[in-house]
C-alpha cells in the first residue's frame, strides 16, 4: 500500500474539564483508526512525546484563562496552519465564561481569601485572542462529529458546520417540544450536531453547539418572555452566550 | 516560548519542582481558576447540577450527584428506592470509566514501556482489547442511566427526568455478564506490575454512610462537619488549595476505600505504598462491575417505578435552605454545599474535591520517595516522582474548580 502522508497534529487543553478529550477517547476503535491517519506529535493528556511545529492543525480544548495559556495559544497560532476549537470552552468560553471579568476580583477574595495572588485574567473564547479556523462545538463535543470533521479535513475538504437547528434534530429524536409545553429552550437558535441529546434526556437546551446560521435571537426572546421571567431568560442565555456580541447587544436591549 | 513543565498524562495542569540541594519536592498546580463557587451564585438548584459536572469531564457523574443530593438535603426531598439504585448504578459506571482512563491511558504506559495508551494495541493486544471492553461497558452503563457518557442529561432533584427501559437494562446485564472476565483480568494485570517499593505512613480516609472514617484514628466524624474537618489552605504558586483532614495529611480514593472495605487485608494492595492505588483501582473495577450487575438484577426483580418525577419544591416556608451532598467520587470524598434564598436561588456554594485532600499527601509521599530513593540518579528520581503523582490519579481540574 502506498504510504499515506500523516499530517502533524497537536492537541492542547487549556483551563477546562477535559470532558471533550474524554469524549474522544470514548471513540475507542474509531480513535485508533483516526490515529493511524494522523501524526499526533503533541498531546499532554495522552503522551510525553512533544515535538515542535509546524502543525497542520492544532486542536485546542478549554478556555485560555492564564497568561501562560494565552501565550501558548498565540504560539500555536503562529505554528499551525489551522486552529480548531474543541468544545464549548474553546469556542464560546463555555461554563467558565459565566464569570464576567469584573466579577473575578470579588470571587477570588471570597473563594481564596485576601492573601491569594490570582493567576487567571478572564474566561473568553480562543477567538478573543487569535483567528479560529473551525469550531468543533459542544459541551461536550459529539464524538461522531469529531470523526466527521477530521475525515473531511483529511479528504482535503473545508469542514462544514451542520446547517440545521437543534429543533430539527429534536423532532427527528421524537421529543415533545419544550417551548410548546411552556419550558424555556434555546434549541431554535442553536446549531445542530448534538442530536438533541440533552432534550432527549429531559434537560434544557442551552445551545452549546453555538448559534445556527440566521439565528433569530429577538424572536426567541419574545417567545421566552411569554413563558418565563427576565431573570430566567438571562440565566439561559448566560450559560454559554455571555461573550456573544449578539447576546450582549441585541438581547440585553430587548430584555430591558 | 512554551513552558514544558506540565506533568504529562494527568488530568489537568500540574508540575513538580524539585530542590535537589534540599532533596525536597513541591507540587505546583497551574490550572486557571474557573471560580465555580462564585459562578453558582444566582443560579437555581436545577442549574447547579447542570453546571457542576463541568468541573470535571472525568468524574462528571460524581459532581452531578453531589449537587443533586445537596439540593435534596436543603429542600428535604427523599428520593425513591428506584432513584437510589439508578444513581448507584451510574456512579458504579463512572468508577469504571474513570479508573479505566487512569489505569490504561495514564498509569500503565510507565510500567510497560510505551508512551501513548493506544500503543498498548501493538505491545499487548490482549490487554488493550480488555481495556476497550471495559471502556465500552462502563460508557454503556452511564449512557443508559445518565443519558450521555460525559455530562449527564437525565438526572434531576428528586429523581430522573427519564429512566431506562427494562429492555435497555436487560441488554446492559447481558453485556456485563459477557465482560466479567475482562474485569477479573484487569486485577490480574495490575497485580503483576512491578510497583516501586515506597513505604509511607498513609492515613487513609473515606466516607462510610454518613460518616468520614480513618484507618489510623478512631475519631470518625459526621459528613455534616466536612467544612470544619477538611481544612483548605492556599499555597504560593498554586491555583488549587491544599487540604488536610483534622490537620492531618490524608489520602483519599480507591486505596482508602479498599482499606475500609477489605478488613482482613490478607491479599491485594500494600496500604502503605501509594503506588498501590493503581492496584486498588483495578480491584475496584472488578468490584463495581459486580455491583452494577447486582443493581440491575435487583431493579429487574423489584420493578422500575416509572413515576419518579420530582415534586415541586415549596420555597415559601420561612427557613434557610442549606444542604450538603457527599459522594465517594472515583478519586475520593467529594462535598458540595449550597445555600438558597426563599426564591430557590443559590446565595452561597462550597465545593471540596478529593484531589484537594490528596495534594498534601502527594507532597508528603514525594518527599518520602526522594529520601528512600536517594541513591538513584536525578533522572530516575524525577521519573519516579512523576509516576507517583500519576499513581494518586490527581484531578487538577477538580482541584482548581
mmCIF file of N, CA, C and O in Angstrom, chain B residues 60-104:
data_model
loop_
_atom_site.group_PDB
_atom_site.id
_atom_site.type_symbol
_atom_site.label_atom_id
_atom_site.label_comp_id
_atom_site.label_asym_id
_atom_site.label_seq_id
_atom_site.Cartn_x
_atom_site.Cartn_y
_atom_site.Cartn_z
ATOM 1 N N UNK B 60 -17.825 13.583 35.951
ATOM 2 C CA UNK B 60 -18.987 14.478 35.972
ATOM 3 C C UNK B 60 -20.170 13.913 36.761
ATOM 4 O O UNK B 60 -20.918 14.676 37.376
ATOM 5 N N UNK B 61 -20.326 12.597 36.735
ATOM 6 C CA UNK B 61 -21.458 11.963 37.426
ATOM 7 C C UNK B 61 -21.357 12.243 38.924
ATOM 8 O O UNK B 61 -22.363 12.540 39.574
ATOM 9 N N UNK B 62 -20.157 12.148 39.463
ATOM 10 C CA UNK B 62 -19.965 12.357 40.892
ATOM 11 C C UNK B 62 -20.363 13.785 41.277
ATOM 12 O O UNK B 62 -21.058 13.997 42.273
ATOM 13 N N UNK B 63 -19.947 14.767 40.472
ATOM 14 C CA UNK B 63 -20.310 16.157 40.758
ATOM 15 C C UNK B 63 -21.815 16.373 40.600
ATOM 16 O O UNK B 63 -22.443 17.061 41.399
ATOM 17 N N UNK B 64 -22.374 15.794 39.552
ATOM 18 C CA UNK B 64 -23.812 15.920 39.321
ATOM 19 C C UNK B 64 -24.598 15.393 40.520
ATOM 20 O O UNK B 64 -25.499 16.060 41.034
ATOM 21 N N UNK B 65 -24.228 14.204 40.990
ATOM 22 C CA UNK B 65 -24.968 13.600 42.102
ATOM 23 C C UNK B 65 -24.738 14.352 43.411
ATOM 24 O O UNK B 65 -25.664 14.519 44.202
ATOM 25 N N UNK B 66 -23.518 14.825 43.638
ATOM 26 C CA UNK B 66 -23.245 15.585 44.864
ATOM 27 C C UNK B 66 -24.121 16.840 44.893
ATOM 28 O O UNK B 66 -24.686 17.191 45.926
ATOM 29 N N UNK B 67 -24.275 17.500 43.744
ATOM 30 C CA UNK B 67 -25.114 18.696 43.668
ATOM 31 C C UNK B 67 -26.587 18.359 43.877
ATOM 32 O O UNK B 67 -27.293 19.027 44.627
ATOM 33 N N UNK B 68 -27.046 17.316 43.183
ATOM 34 C CA UNK B 68 -28.448 16.901 43.322
ATOM 35 C C UNK B 68 -28.744 16.584 44.791
ATOM 36 O O UNK B 68 -29.750 17.021 45.353
ATOM 37 N N UNK B 69 -27.816 15.866 45.422
ATOM 38 C CA UNK B 69 -28.038 15.460 46.817
ATOM 39 C C UNK B 69 -27.979 16.654 47.782
ATOM 40 O O UNK B 69 -28.709 16.685 48.775
ATOM 41 N N UNK B 70 -27.126 17.621 47.470
ATOM 42 C CA UNK B 70 -27.067 18.830 48.304
ATOM 43 C C UNK B 70 -28.410 19.562 48.233
ATOM 44 O O UNK B 70 -28.931 20.027 49.247
ATOM 45 N N UNK B 71 -28.981 19.635 47.041
ATOM 46 C CA UNK B 71 -30.276 20.305 46.873
ATOM 47 C C UNK B 71 -31.372 19.529 47.596
ATOM 48 O O UNK B 71 -32.233 20.113 48.256
ATOM 49 N N UNK B 72 -31.350 18.211 47.470
ATOM 50 C CA UNK B 72 -32.372 17.388 48.139
ATOM 51 C C UNK B 72 -32.265 17.527 49.657
ATOM 52 O O UNK B 72 -33.275 17.546 50.356
ATOM 53 N N UNK B 73 -31.040 17.636 50.142
ATOM 54 C CA UNK B 73 -30.829 17.833 51.573
ATOM 55 C C UNK B 73 -31.426 19.183 51.999
ATOM 56 O O UNK B 73 -32.117 19.275 53.010
ATOM 57 N N UNK B 74 -31.199 20.200 51.175
ATOM 58 C CA UNK B 74 -31.703 21.539 51.506
ATOM 59 C C UNK B 74 -33.228 21.585 51.501
ATOM 60 O O UNK B 74 -33.839 22.214 52.351
ATOM 61 N N UNK B 75 -33.833 20.909 50.534
ATOM 62 C CA UNK B 75 -35.294 21.002 50.365
ATOM 63 C C UNK B 75 -36.035 19.828 50.993
ATOM 64 O O UNK B 75 -37.236 19.672 50.792
ATOM 65 N N UNK B 76 -35.290 18.987 51.696
ATOM 66 C CA UNK B 76 -35.878 17.842 52.376
ATOM 67 C C UNK B 76 -36.648 16.943 51.403
ATOM 68 O O UNK B 76 -37.790 16.565 51.638
ATOM 69 N N UNK B 77 -36.014 16.635 50.283
ATOM 70 C CA UNK B 77 -36.614 15.747 49.282
ATOM 71 C C UNK B 77 -36.035 14.351 49.483
ATOM 72 O O UNK B 77 -34.813 14.194 49.568
ATOM 73 N N UNK B 78 -36.896 13.351 49.594
ATOM 74 C CA UNK B 78 -36.421 11.977 49.786
ATOM 75 C C UNK B 78 -36.638 11.182 48.496
ATOM 76 O O UNK B 78 -37.776 10.920 48.117
ATOM 77 N N UNK B 79 -35.561 10.787 47.825
ATOM 78 C CA UNK B 79 -35.736 10.066 46.571
ATOM 79 C C UNK B 79 -36.261 8.637 46.778
ATOM 80 O O UNK B 79 -36.059 8.035 47.823
ATOM 81 N N UNK B 80 -36.942 8.154 45.756
ATOM 82 C CA UNK B 80 -37.496 6.805 45.732
ATOM 83 C C UNK B 80 -36.372 5.767 45.628
ATOM 84 O O UNK B 80 -35.285 6.065 45.120
ATOM 85 N N UNK B 81 -36.650 4.546 46.051
ATOM 86 C CA UNK B 81 -35.663 3.453 46.002
ATOM 87 C C UNK B 81 -35.123 3.230 44.580
ATOM 88 O O UNK B 81 -33.937 2.991 44.391
ATOM 89 N N UNK B 82 -35.998 3.329 43.573
ATOM 90 C CA UNK B 82 -35.531 3.163 42.183
ATOM 91 C C UNK B 82 -34.478 4.218 41.858
ATOM 92 O O UNK B 82 -33.456 3.925 41.234
ATOM 93 N N UNK B 83 -34.734 5.434 42.295
ATOM 94 C CA UNK B 83 -33.781 6.521 42.057
ATOM 95 C C UNK B 83 -32.450 6.219 42.734
ATOM 96 O O UNK B 83 -31.381 6.373 42.124
ATOM 97 N N UNK B 84 -32.539 5.760 43.980
ATOM 98 C CA UNK B 84 -31.305 5.476 44.723
ATOM 99 C C UNK B 84 -30.490 4.408 43.991
ATOM 100 O O UNK B 84 -29.274 4.537 43.824
ATOM 101 N N UNK B 85 -31.175 3.374 43.517
ATOM 102 C CA UNK B 85 -30.463 2.286 42.824
ATOM 103 C C UNK B 85 -29.879 2.758 41.492
ATOM 104 O O UNK B 85 -28.745 2.421 41.149
ATOM 105 N N UNK B 86 -30.665 3.536 40.751
ATOM 106 C CA UNK B 86 -30.156 4.011 39.453
ATOM 107 C C UNK B 86 -28.950 4.936 39.640
ATOM 108 O O UNK B 86 -28.003 4.905 38.858
ATOM 109 N N UNK B 87 -29.007 5.748 40.679
ATOM 110 C CA UNK B 87 -27.857 6.627 40.953
ATOM 111 C C UNK B 87 -26.624 5.802 41.318
ATOM 112 O O UNK B 87 -25.511 6.113 40.892
ATOM 113 N N UNK B 88 -26.838 4.762 42.106
ATOM 114 C CA UNK B 88 -25.731 3.898 42.499
ATOM 115 C C UNK B 88 -25.127 3.221 41.249
ATOM 116 O O UNK B 88 -23.905 3.074 41.134
ATOM 117 N N UNK B 89 -26.014 2.875 40.334
ATOM 118 C CA UNK B 89 -25.570 2.225 39.091
ATOM 119 C C UNK B 89 -24.752 3.191 38.235
ATOM 120 O O UNK B 89 -23.687 2.831 37.721
ATOM 121 N N UNK B 90 -25.232 4.421 38.087
ATOM 122 C CA UNK B 90 -24.467 5.352 37.244
ATOM 123 C C UNK B 90 -23.131 5.720 37.893
ATOM 124 O O UNK B 90 -22.134 5.918 37.195
ATOM 125 N N UNK B 91 -23.112 5.720 39.214
ATOM 126 C CA UNK B 91 -21.851 6.004 39.910
ATOM 127 C C UNK B 91 -20.872 4.830 39.754
ATOM 128 O O UNK B 91 -19.668 5.043 39.584
ATOM 129 N N UNK B 92 -21.411 3.614 39.758
ATOM 130 C CA UNK B 92 -20.556 2.432 39.536
ATOM 131 C C UNK B 92 -19.947 2.505 38.133
ATOM 132 O O UNK B 92 -18.755 2.238 37.933
ATOM 133 N N UNK B 93 -20.777 2.872 37.158
ATOM 134 C CA UNK B 93 -20.290 3.022 35.780
ATOM 135 C C UNK B 93 -19.198 4.082 35.709
ATOM 136 O O UNK B 93 -18.170 3.912 35.049
ATOM 137 N N UNK B 94 -19.427 5.189 36.434
ATOM 138 C CA UNK B 94 -18.447 6.284 36.490
ATOM 139 C C UNK B 94 -17.105 5.818 37.068
ATOM 140 O O UNK B 94 -16.049 6.195 36.575
ATOM 141 N N UNK B 95 -17.172 5.002 38.108
ATOM 142 C CA UNK B 95 -15.945 4.491 38.732
ATOM 143 C C UNK B 95 -15.128 3.716 37.693
ATOM 144 O O UNK B 95 -13.917 3.903 37.573
ATOM 145 N N UNK B 96 -15.818 2.840 36.945
ATOM 146 C CA UNK B 96 -15.094 2.023 35.954
ATOM 147 C C UNK B 96 -14.549 2.925 34.839
ATOM 148 O O UNK B 96 -13.387 2.807 34.449
ATOM 149 N N UNK B 97 -15.381 3.865 34.364
ATOM 150 C CA UNK B 97 -14.933 4.805 33.309
ATOM 151 C C UNK B 97 -13.658 5.524 33.731
ATOM 152 O O UNK B 97 -12.678 5.590 32.992
ATOM 153 N N UNK B 98 -13.702 6.084 34.937
ATOM 154 C CA UNK B 98 -12.604 6.915 35.406
ATOM 155 C C UNK B 98 -11.353 6.077 35.681
ATOM 156 O O UNK B 98 -10.244 6.449 35.283
ATOM 157 N N UNK B 99 -11.539 4.950 36.343
ATOM 158 C CA UNK B 99 -10.386 4.084 36.640
ATOM 159 C C UNK B 99 -9.775 3.525 35.345
ATOM 160 O O UNK B 99 -8.573 3.381 35.226
ATOM 161 N N UNK B 100 -10.646 3.187 34.371
ATOM 162 C CA UNK B 100 -10.138 2.699 33.081
ATOM 163 C C UNK B 100 -9.193 3.727 32.472
ATOM 164 O O UNK B 100 -8.077 3.421 32.071
ATOM 165 N N UNK B 101 -9.680 4.979 32.423
ATOM 166 C CA UNK B 101 -8.909 6.043 31.772
ATOM 167 C C UNK B 101 -7.563 6.213 32.468
ATOM 168 O O UNK B 101 -6.513 6.275 31.824
ATOM 169 N N UNK B 102 -7.621 6.250 33.787
ATOM 170 C CA UNK B 102 -6.388 6.452 34.524
ATOM 171 C C UNK B 102 -5.447 5.270 34.369
ATOM 172 O O UNK B 102 -4.266 5.437 34.058
ATOM 173 N N UNK B 103 -5.969 4.065 34.561
ATOM 174 C CA UNK B 103 -5.084 2.895 34.555
ATOM 175 C C UNK B 103 -4.457 2.657 33.189
ATOM 176 O O UNK B 103 -3.249 2.477 33.075
ATOM 177 N N UNK B 104 -5.282 2.634 32.148
ATOM 178 C CA UNK B 104 -4.751 2.220 30.847
ATOM 179 C C UNK B 104 -4.113 3.363 30.058
ATOM 180 O O UNK B 104 -3.175 3.146 29.309
#
